[in-house]
């Protein structure tokens, strides 16, 4: 049985084949941003969000996936 991350990666690959937009995955658990499968890790949430704001200006049409821990 495929994990959720494997399913997401399969969907990402499928989407990239059809569309040439940037794909940005933001993972708040590992404090990382992945841009078309290139991973960048940050030391804190503030740095991660600052980079995300910069990427939003640079790639306004990018597809963004957010992943994180669900808190009650």
PDB file of N, CA and C in Angstrom:
ATOM      1  N   UNK A   1       0.844  -1.189   0.000  1.00  0.00           N
ATOM      2  CA  UNK A   1       0.000   0.000   0.000  1.00  0.00           C
ATOM      3  C   UNK A   1       0.883   1.245   0.000  1.00  0.00           C
ATOM      4  N   UNK A   2       0.570   2.168  -0.872  1.00  0.00           N
ATOM      5  CA  UNK A   2       1.384   3.379  -0.983  1.00  0.00           C
ATOM      6  C   UNK A   2       1.115   4.315   0.189  1.00  0.00           C
ATOM      7  N   UNK A   3       2.173   4.988   0.628  1.00  0.00           N
ATOM      8  CA  UNK A   3       2.001   5.986   1.675  1.00  0.00           C
ATOM      9  C   UNK A   3       1.468   7.270   1.050  1.00  0.00           C
ATOM     10  N   UNK A   4       1.025   8.176   1.892  1.00  0.00           N
ATOM     11  CA  UNK A   4       0.497   9.452   1.401  1.00  0.00           C
ATOM     12  C   UNK A   4       1.567  10.208   0.624  1.00  0.00           C
ATOM     13  N   UNK A   5       2.818  10.226   1.145  1.00  0.00           N
ATOM     14  CA  UNK A   5       3.889  10.944   0.448  1.00  0.00           C
ATOM     15  C   UNK A   5       4.154  10.348  -0.929  1.00  0.00           C
ATOM     16  N   UNK A   6       4.118   9.025  -1.054  1.00  0.00           N
ATOM     17  CA  UNK A   6       4.324   8.383  -2.360  1.00  0.00           C
ATOM     18  C   UNK A   6       3.211   8.762  -3.330  1.00  0.00           C
ATOM     19  N   UNK A   7       1.987   8.819  -2.839  1.00  0.00           N
ATOM     20  CA  UNK A   7       0.859   9.216  -3.688  1.00  0.00           C
ATOM     21  C   UNK A   7       1.014  10.661  -4.148  1.00  0.00           C
ATOM     22  N   UNK A   8       1.412  11.534  -3.216  1.00  0.00           N
ATOM     23  CA  UNK A   8       1.608  12.944  -3.566  1.00  0.00           C
ATOM     24  C   UNK A   8       2.698  13.070  -4.624  1.00  0.00           C
ATOM     25  N   UNK A   9       3.820  12.359  -4.436  1.00  0.00           N
ATOM     26  CA  UNK A   9       4.910  12.421  -5.416  1.00  0.00           C
ATOM     27  C   UNK A   9       4.453  11.930  -6.785  1.00  0.00           C
ATOM     28  N   UNK A  10       3.646  10.883  -6.816  1.00  0.00           N
ATOM     29  CA  UNK A  10       3.131  10.373  -8.092  1.00  0.00           C
ATOM     30  C   UNK A  10       2.242  11.419  -8.762  1.00  0.00           C
ATOM     31  N   UNK A  11       1.386  12.064  -7.983  1.00  0.00           N
ATOM     32  CA  UNK A  11       0.530  13.122  -8.524  1.00  0.00           C
ATOM     33  C   UNK A  11       1.360  14.301  -9.008  1.00  0.00           C
ATOM     34  N   UNK A  12       2.424  14.640  -8.256  1.00  0.00           N
ATOM     35  CA  UNK A  12       3.301  15.740  -8.650  1.00  0.00           C
ATOM     36  C   UNK A  12       3.970  15.439  -9.988  1.00  0.00           C
ATOM     37  N   UNK A  13       4.493  14.227 -10.142  1.00  0.00           N
ATOM     38  CA  UNK A  13       5.156  13.848 -11.394  1.00  0.00           C
ATOM     39  C   UNK A  13       4.174  13.906 -12.563  1.00  0.00           C
ATOM     40  N   UNK A  14       2.962  13.415 -12.324  1.00  0.00           N
ATOM     41  CA  UNK A  14       1.923  13.434 -13.348  1.00  0.00           C
ATOM     42  C   UNK A  14       1.600  14.870 -13.758  1.00  0.00           C
ATOM     43  N   UNK A  15       1.456  15.740 -12.774  1.00  0.00           N
ATOM     44  CA  UNK A  15       1.129  17.136 -13.043  1.00  0.00           C
ATOM     45  C   UNK A  15       2.256  17.830 -13.789  1.00  0.00           C
ATOM     46  N   UNK A  16       3.513  17.550 -13.407  1.00  0.00           N
ATOM     47  CA  UNK A  16       4.652  18.181 -14.063  1.00  0.00           C
ATOM     48  C   UNK A  16       4.747  17.795 -15.535  1.00  0.00           C
ATOM     49  N   UNK A  17       4.339  16.581 -15.858  1.00  0.00           N
ATOM     50  CA  UNK A  17       4.358  16.148 -17.255  1.00  0.00           C
ATOM     51  C   UNK A  17       3.358  16.942 -18.090  1.00  0.00           C
ATOM     52  N   UNK A  18       2.228  17.283 -17.497  1.00  0.00           N
ATOM     53  CA  UNK A  18       1.171  17.989 -18.219  1.00  0.00           C
ATOM     54  C   UNK A  18       1.362  19.506 -18.200  1.00  0.00           C
ATOM     55  N   UNK A  19       1.856  20.048 -17.103  1.00  0.00           N
ATOM     56  CA  UNK A  19       1.977  21.496 -16.927  1.00  0.00           C
ATOM     57  C   UNK A  19       3.425  21.837 -16.631  1.00  0.00           C
ATOM     58  N   UNK A  20       3.855  22.953 -17.124  1.00  0.00           N
ATOM     59  CA  UNK A  20       5.252  23.344 -16.907  1.00  0.00           C
ATOM     60  C   UNK A  20       5.399  24.387 -15.789  1.00  0.00           C
ATOM     61  N   UNK A  21       4.401  24.490 -14.922  1.00  0.00           N
ATOM     62  CA  UNK A  21       4.488  25.399 -13.783  1.00  0.00           C
ATOM     63  C   UNK A  21       5.439  24.820 -12.743  1.00  0.00           C
ATOM     64  N   UNK A  22       6.020  25.692 -11.931  1.00  0.00           N
ATOM     65  CA  UNK A  22       6.849  25.239 -10.818  1.00  0.00           C
ATOM     66  C   UNK A  22       5.965  24.537  -9.801  1.00  0.00           C
ATOM     67  N   UNK A  23       6.531  23.534  -9.146  1.00  0.00           N
ATOM     68  CA  UNK A  23       5.838  22.849  -8.061  1.00  0.00           C
ATOM     69  C   UNK A  23       6.637  23.087  -6.787  1.00  0.00           C
ATOM     70  N   UNK A  24       6.009  23.670  -5.794  1.00  0.00           N
ATOM     71  CA  UNK A  24       6.673  23.980  -4.529  1.00  0.00           C
ATOM     72  C   UNK A  24       5.954  23.217  -3.423  1.00  0.00           C
ATOM     73  N   UNK A  25       6.694  22.381  -2.699  1.00  0.00           N
ATOM     74  CA  UNK A  25       6.140  21.639  -1.574  1.00  0.00           C
ATOM     75  C   UNK A  25       6.744  22.200  -0.295  1.00  0.00           C
ATOM     76  N   UNK A  26       5.893  22.614   0.633  1.00  0.00           N
ATOM     77  CA  UNK A  26       6.342  23.191   1.896  1.00  0.00           C
ATOM     78  C   UNK A  26       6.002  22.209   3.007  1.00  0.00           C
ATOM     79  N   UNK A  27       7.021  21.768   3.734  1.00  0.00           N
ATOM     80  CA  UNK A  27       6.831  20.797   4.813  1.00  0.00           C
ATOM     81  C   UNK A  27       7.207  21.454   6.134  1.00  0.00           C
ATOM     82  N   UNK A  28       6.201  21.754   6.943  1.00  0.00           N
ATOM     83  CA  UNK A  28       6.446  22.424   8.215  1.00  0.00           C
ATOM     84  C   UNK A  28       7.009  21.488   9.277  1.00  0.00           C
ATOM     85  N   UNK A  29       6.928  20.183   9.082  1.00  0.00           N
ATOM     86  CA  UNK A  29       7.473  19.236  10.057  1.00  0.00           C
ATOM     87  C   UNK A  29       8.991  19.170   9.931  1.00  0.00           C
ATOM     88  N   UNK A  30       9.486  19.028   8.703  1.00  0.00           N
ATOM     89  CA  UNK A  30      10.946  18.943   8.503  1.00  0.00           C
ATOM     90  C   UNK A  30      11.562  20.298   8.185  1.00  0.00           C
ATOM     91  N   UNK A  31      10.755  21.367   8.215  1.00  0.00           N
ATOM     92  CA  UNK A  31      11.210  22.724   7.893  1.00  0.00           C
ATOM     93  C   UNK A  31      11.937  22.756   6.554  1.00  0.00           C
ATOM     94  N   UNK A  32      11.270  22.254   5.528  1.00  0.00           N
ATOM     95  CA  UNK A  32      11.899  22.213   4.209  1.00  0.00           C
ATOM     96  C   UNK A  32      10.943  22.694   3.123  1.00  0.00           C
ATOM     97  N   UNK A  33      11.545  23.179   2.045  1.00  0.00           N
ATOM     98  CA  UNK A  33      10.807  23.549   0.842  1.00  0.00           C
ATOM     99  C   UNK A  33      11.431  22.764  -0.301  1.00  0.00           C
ATOM    100  N   UNK A  34      10.598  22.123  -1.091  1.00  0.00           N
ATOM    101  CA  UNK A  34      11.076  21.384  -2.257  1.00  0.00           C
ATOM    102  C   UNK A  34      10.537  22.080  -3.502  1.00  0.00           C
ATOM    103  N   UNK A  35      11.446  22.430  -4.404  1.00  0.00           N
ATOM    104  CA  UNK A  35      11.060  23.081  -5.653  1.00  0.00           C
ATOM    105  C   UNK A  35      11.414  22.133  -6.786  1.00  0.00           C
ATOM    106  N   UNK A  36      10.396  21.585  -7.425  1.00  0.00           N
ATOM    107  CA  UNK A  36      10.610  20.602  -8.495  1.00  0.00           C
ATOM    108  C   UNK A  36      11.657  19.568  -8.092  1.00  0.00           C
ATOM    109  N   UNK A  37      11.495  18.968  -6.926  1.00  0.00           N
ATOM    110  CA  UNK A  37      12.322  17.876  -6.383  1.00  0.00           C
ATOM    111  C   UNK A  37      13.697  18.306  -5.871  1.00  0.00           C
ATOM    112  N   UNK A  38      13.985  19.599  -5.789  1.00  0.00           N
ATOM    113  CA  UNK A  38      15.221  20.071  -5.153  1.00  0.00           C
ATOM    114  C   UNK A  38      14.835  20.552  -3.755  1.00  0.00           C
ATOM    115  N   UNK A  39      15.441  19.952  -2.731  1.00  0.00           N
ATOM    116  CA  UNK A  39      15.023  20.203  -1.354  1.00  0.00           C
ATOM    117  C   UNK A  39      15.936  21.221  -0.673  1.00  0.00           C
ATOM    118  N   UNK A  40      15.321  22.178   0.032  1.00  0.00           N
ATOM    119  CA  UNK A  40      16.034  23.186   0.810  1.00  0.00           C
ATOM    120  C   UNK A  40      15.523  23.108   2.246  1.00  0.00           C
ATOM    121  N   UNK A  41      16.434  22.963   3.204  1.00  0.00           N
ATOM    122  CA  UNK A  41      16.056  22.809   4.612  1.00  0.00           C
ATOM    123  C   UNK A  41      16.408  24.090   5.366  1.00  0.00           C
ATOM    124  N   UNK A  42      15.528  24.501   6.276  1.00  0.00           N
ATOM    125  CA  UNK A  42      15.709  25.731   7.043  1.00  0.00           C
ATOM    126  C   UNK A  42      15.810  25.412   8.527  1.00  0.00           C
ATOM    127  N   UNK A  43      16.451  26.313   9.270  1.00  0.00           N
ATOM    128  CA  UNK A  43      16.669  26.058  10.693  1.00  0.00           C
ATOM    129  C   UNK A  43      15.481  26.474  11.564  1.00  0.00           C
ATOM    130  N   UNK A  44      14.606  27.333  11.040  1.00  0.00           N
ATOM    131  CA  UNK A  44      13.420  27.710  11.812  1.00  0.00           C
ATOM    132  C   UNK A  44      12.269  28.112  10.885  1.00  0.00           C
ATOM    133  N   UNK A  45      11.085  28.209  11.448  1.00  0.00           N
ATOM    134  CA  UNK A  45       9.875  28.501  10.677  1.00  0.00           C
ATOM    135  C   UNK A  45       9.936  29.895  10.064  1.00  0.00           C
ATOM    136  N   UNK A  46      10.517  30.846  10.781  1.00  0.00           N
ATOM    137  CA  UNK A  46      10.592  32.219  10.282  1.00  0.00           C
ATOM    138  C   UNK A  46      11.371  32.281   8.960  1.00  0.00           C
ATOM    139  N   UNK A  47      12.510  31.586   8.899  1.00  0.00           N
ATOM    140  CA  UNK A  47      13.302  31.551   7.661  1.00  0.00           C
ATOM    141  C   UNK A  47      12.522  30.872   6.535  1.00  0.00           C
ATOM    142  N   UNK A  48      11.851  29.782   6.866  1.00  0.00           N
ATOM    143  CA  UNK A  48      11.065  29.052   5.875  1.00  0.00           C
ATOM    144  C   UNK A  48       9.974  29.948   5.293  1.00  0.00           C
ATOM    145  N   UNK A  49       9.258  30.666   6.135  1.00  0.00           N
ATOM    146  CA  UNK A  49       8.174  31.521   5.663  1.00  0.00           C
ATOM    147  C   UNK A  49       8.693  32.721   4.874  1.00  0.00           C
ATOM    148  N   UNK A  50       9.857  33.228   5.243  1.00  0.00           N
ATOM    149  CA  UNK A  50      10.467  34.326   4.492  1.00  0.00           C
ATOM    150  C   UNK A  50      10.808  33.865   3.071  1.00  0.00           C
ATOM    151  N   UNK A  51      11.373  32.669   2.961  1.00  0.00           N
ATOM    152  CA  UNK A  51      11.698  32.109   1.647  1.00  0.00           C
ATOM    153  C   UNK A  51      10.428  31.838   0.847  1.00  0.00           C
ATOM    154  N   UNK A  52       9.385  31.378   1.504  1.00  0.00           N
ATOM    155  CA  UNK A  52       8.114  31.112   0.833  1.00  0.00           C
ATOM    156  C   UNK A  52       7.520  32.404   0.260  1.00  0.00           C
ATOM    157  N   UNK A  53       7.620  33.497   0.999  1.00  0.00           N
ATOM    158  CA  UNK A  53       7.145  34.793   0.505  1.00  0.00           C
ATOM    159  C   UNK A  53       7.937  35.227  -0.726  1.00  0.00           C
ATOM    160  N   UNK A  54       9.256  35.012  -0.693  1.00  0.00           N
ATOM    161  CA  UNK A  54      10.105  35.365  -1.832  1.00  0.00           C
ATOM    162  C   UNK A  54       9.717  34.527  -3.057  1.00  0.00           C
ATOM    163  N   UNK A  55       9.512  33.228  -2.835  1.00  0.00           N
ATOM    164  CA  UNK A  55       9.132  32.343  -3.935  1.00  0.00           C
ATOM    165  C   UNK A  55       7.770  32.716  -4.513  1.00  0.00           C
ATOM    166  N   UNK A  56       6.869  33.168  -3.667  1.00  0.00           N
ATOM    167  CA  UNK A  56       5.546  33.582  -4.119  1.00  0.00           C
ATOM    168  C   UNK A  56       5.645  34.761  -5.086  1.00  0.00           C
ATOM    169  N   UNK A  57       6.562  35.685  -4.809  1.00  0.00           N
ATOM    170  CA  UNK A  57       6.764  36.832  -5.704  1.00  0.00           C
ATOM    171  C   UNK A  57       7.451  36.398  -6.997  1.00  0.00           C
ATOM    172  N   UNK A  58       8.410  35.482  -6.869  1.00  0.00           N
ATOM    173  CA  UNK A  58       9.197  35.024  -8.018  1.00  0.00           C
ATOM    174  C   UNK A  58       8.399  34.092  -8.941  1.00  0.00           C
ATOM    175  N   UNK A  59       7.552  33.253  -8.366  1.00  0.00           N
ATOM    176  CA  UNK A  59       6.769  32.266  -9.128  1.00  0.00           C
ATOM    177  C   UNK A  59       5.291  32.352  -8.732  1.00  0.00           C
ATOM    178  N   UNK A  60       4.596  33.414  -9.130  1.00  0.00           N
ATOM    179  CA  UNK A  60       3.203  33.592  -8.688  1.00  0.00           C
ATOM    180  C   UNK A  60       2.234  32.527  -9.197  1.00  0.00           C
ATOM    181  N   UNK A  61       2.585  31.810 -10.253  1.00  0.00           N
ATOM    182  CA  UNK A  61       1.672  30.791 -10.787  1.00  0.00           C
ATOM    183  C   UNK A  61       2.051  29.378 -10.355  1.00  0.00           C
ATOM    184  N   UNK A  62       3.002  29.256  -9.445  1.00  0.00           N
ATOM    185  CA  UNK A  62       3.449  27.933  -8.994  1.00  0.00           C
ATOM    186  C   UNK A  62       2.336  27.206  -8.245  1.00  0.00           C
ATOM    187  N   UNK A  63       2.395  25.890  -8.316  1.00  0.00           N
ATOM    188  CA  UNK A  63       1.479  25.052  -7.543  1.00  0.00           C
ATOM    189  C   UNK A  63       2.165  24.770  -6.214  1.00  0.00           C
ATOM    190  N   UNK A  64       1.498  25.053  -5.105  1.00  0.00           N
ATOM    191  CA  UNK A  64       2.119  24.909  -3.785  1.00  0.00           C
ATOM    192  C   UNK A  64       1.366  23.860  -2.973  1.00  0.00           C
ATOM    193  N   UNK A  65       2.116  22.876  -2.437  1.00  0.00           N
ATOM    194  CA  UNK A  65       1.571  21.856  -1.536  1.00  0.00           C
ATOM    195  C   UNK A  65       2.079  22.179  -0.134  1.00  0.00           C
ATOM    196  N   UNK A  66       1.186  22.191   0.837  1.00  0.00           N
ATOM    197  CA  UNK A  66       1.579  22.400   2.228  1.00  0.00           C
ATOM    198  C   UNK A  66       1.415  21.088   2.982  1.00  0.00           C
ATOM    199  N   UNK A  67       2.449  20.724   3.732  1.00  0.00           N
ATOM    200  CA  UNK A  67       2.368  19.528   4.569  1.00  0.00           C
ATOM    201  C   UNK A  67       2.792  19.918   5.976  1.00  0.00           C
ATOM    202  N   UNK A  68       2.181  19.326   6.956  1.00  0.00           N
ATOM    203  CA  UNK A  68       2.542  19.620   8.331  1.00  0.00           C
ATOM    204  C   UNK A  68       1.813  18.708   9.289  1.00  0.00           C
ATOM    205  N   UNK A  69       2.100  18.890  10.537  1.00  0.00           N
ATOM    206  CA  UNK A  69       1.480  18.088  11.575  1.00  0.00           C
ATOM    207  C   UNK A  69       0.112  18.662  11.907  1.00  0.00           C
ATOM    208  N   UNK A  70      -0.866  17.807  12.062  1.00  0.00           N
ATOM    209  CA  UNK A  70      -2.202  18.265  12.439  1.00  0.00           C
ATOM    210  C   UNK A  70      -2.269  18.324  13.958  1.00  0.00           C
ATOM    211  N   UNK A  71      -2.570  19.496  14.469  1.00  0.00           N
ATOM    212  CA  UNK A  71      -2.663  19.706  15.912  1.00  0.00           C
ATOM    213  C   UNK A  71      -4.133  19.818  16.300  1.00  0.00           C
ATOM    214  N   UNK A  72      -4.519  19.210  17.415  1.00  0.00           N
ATOM    215  CA  UNK A  72      -5.906  19.321  17.905  1.00  0.00           C
ATOM    216  C   UNK A  72      -6.104  20.632  18.619  1.00  0.00           C
TER     217      UNK A  72
END
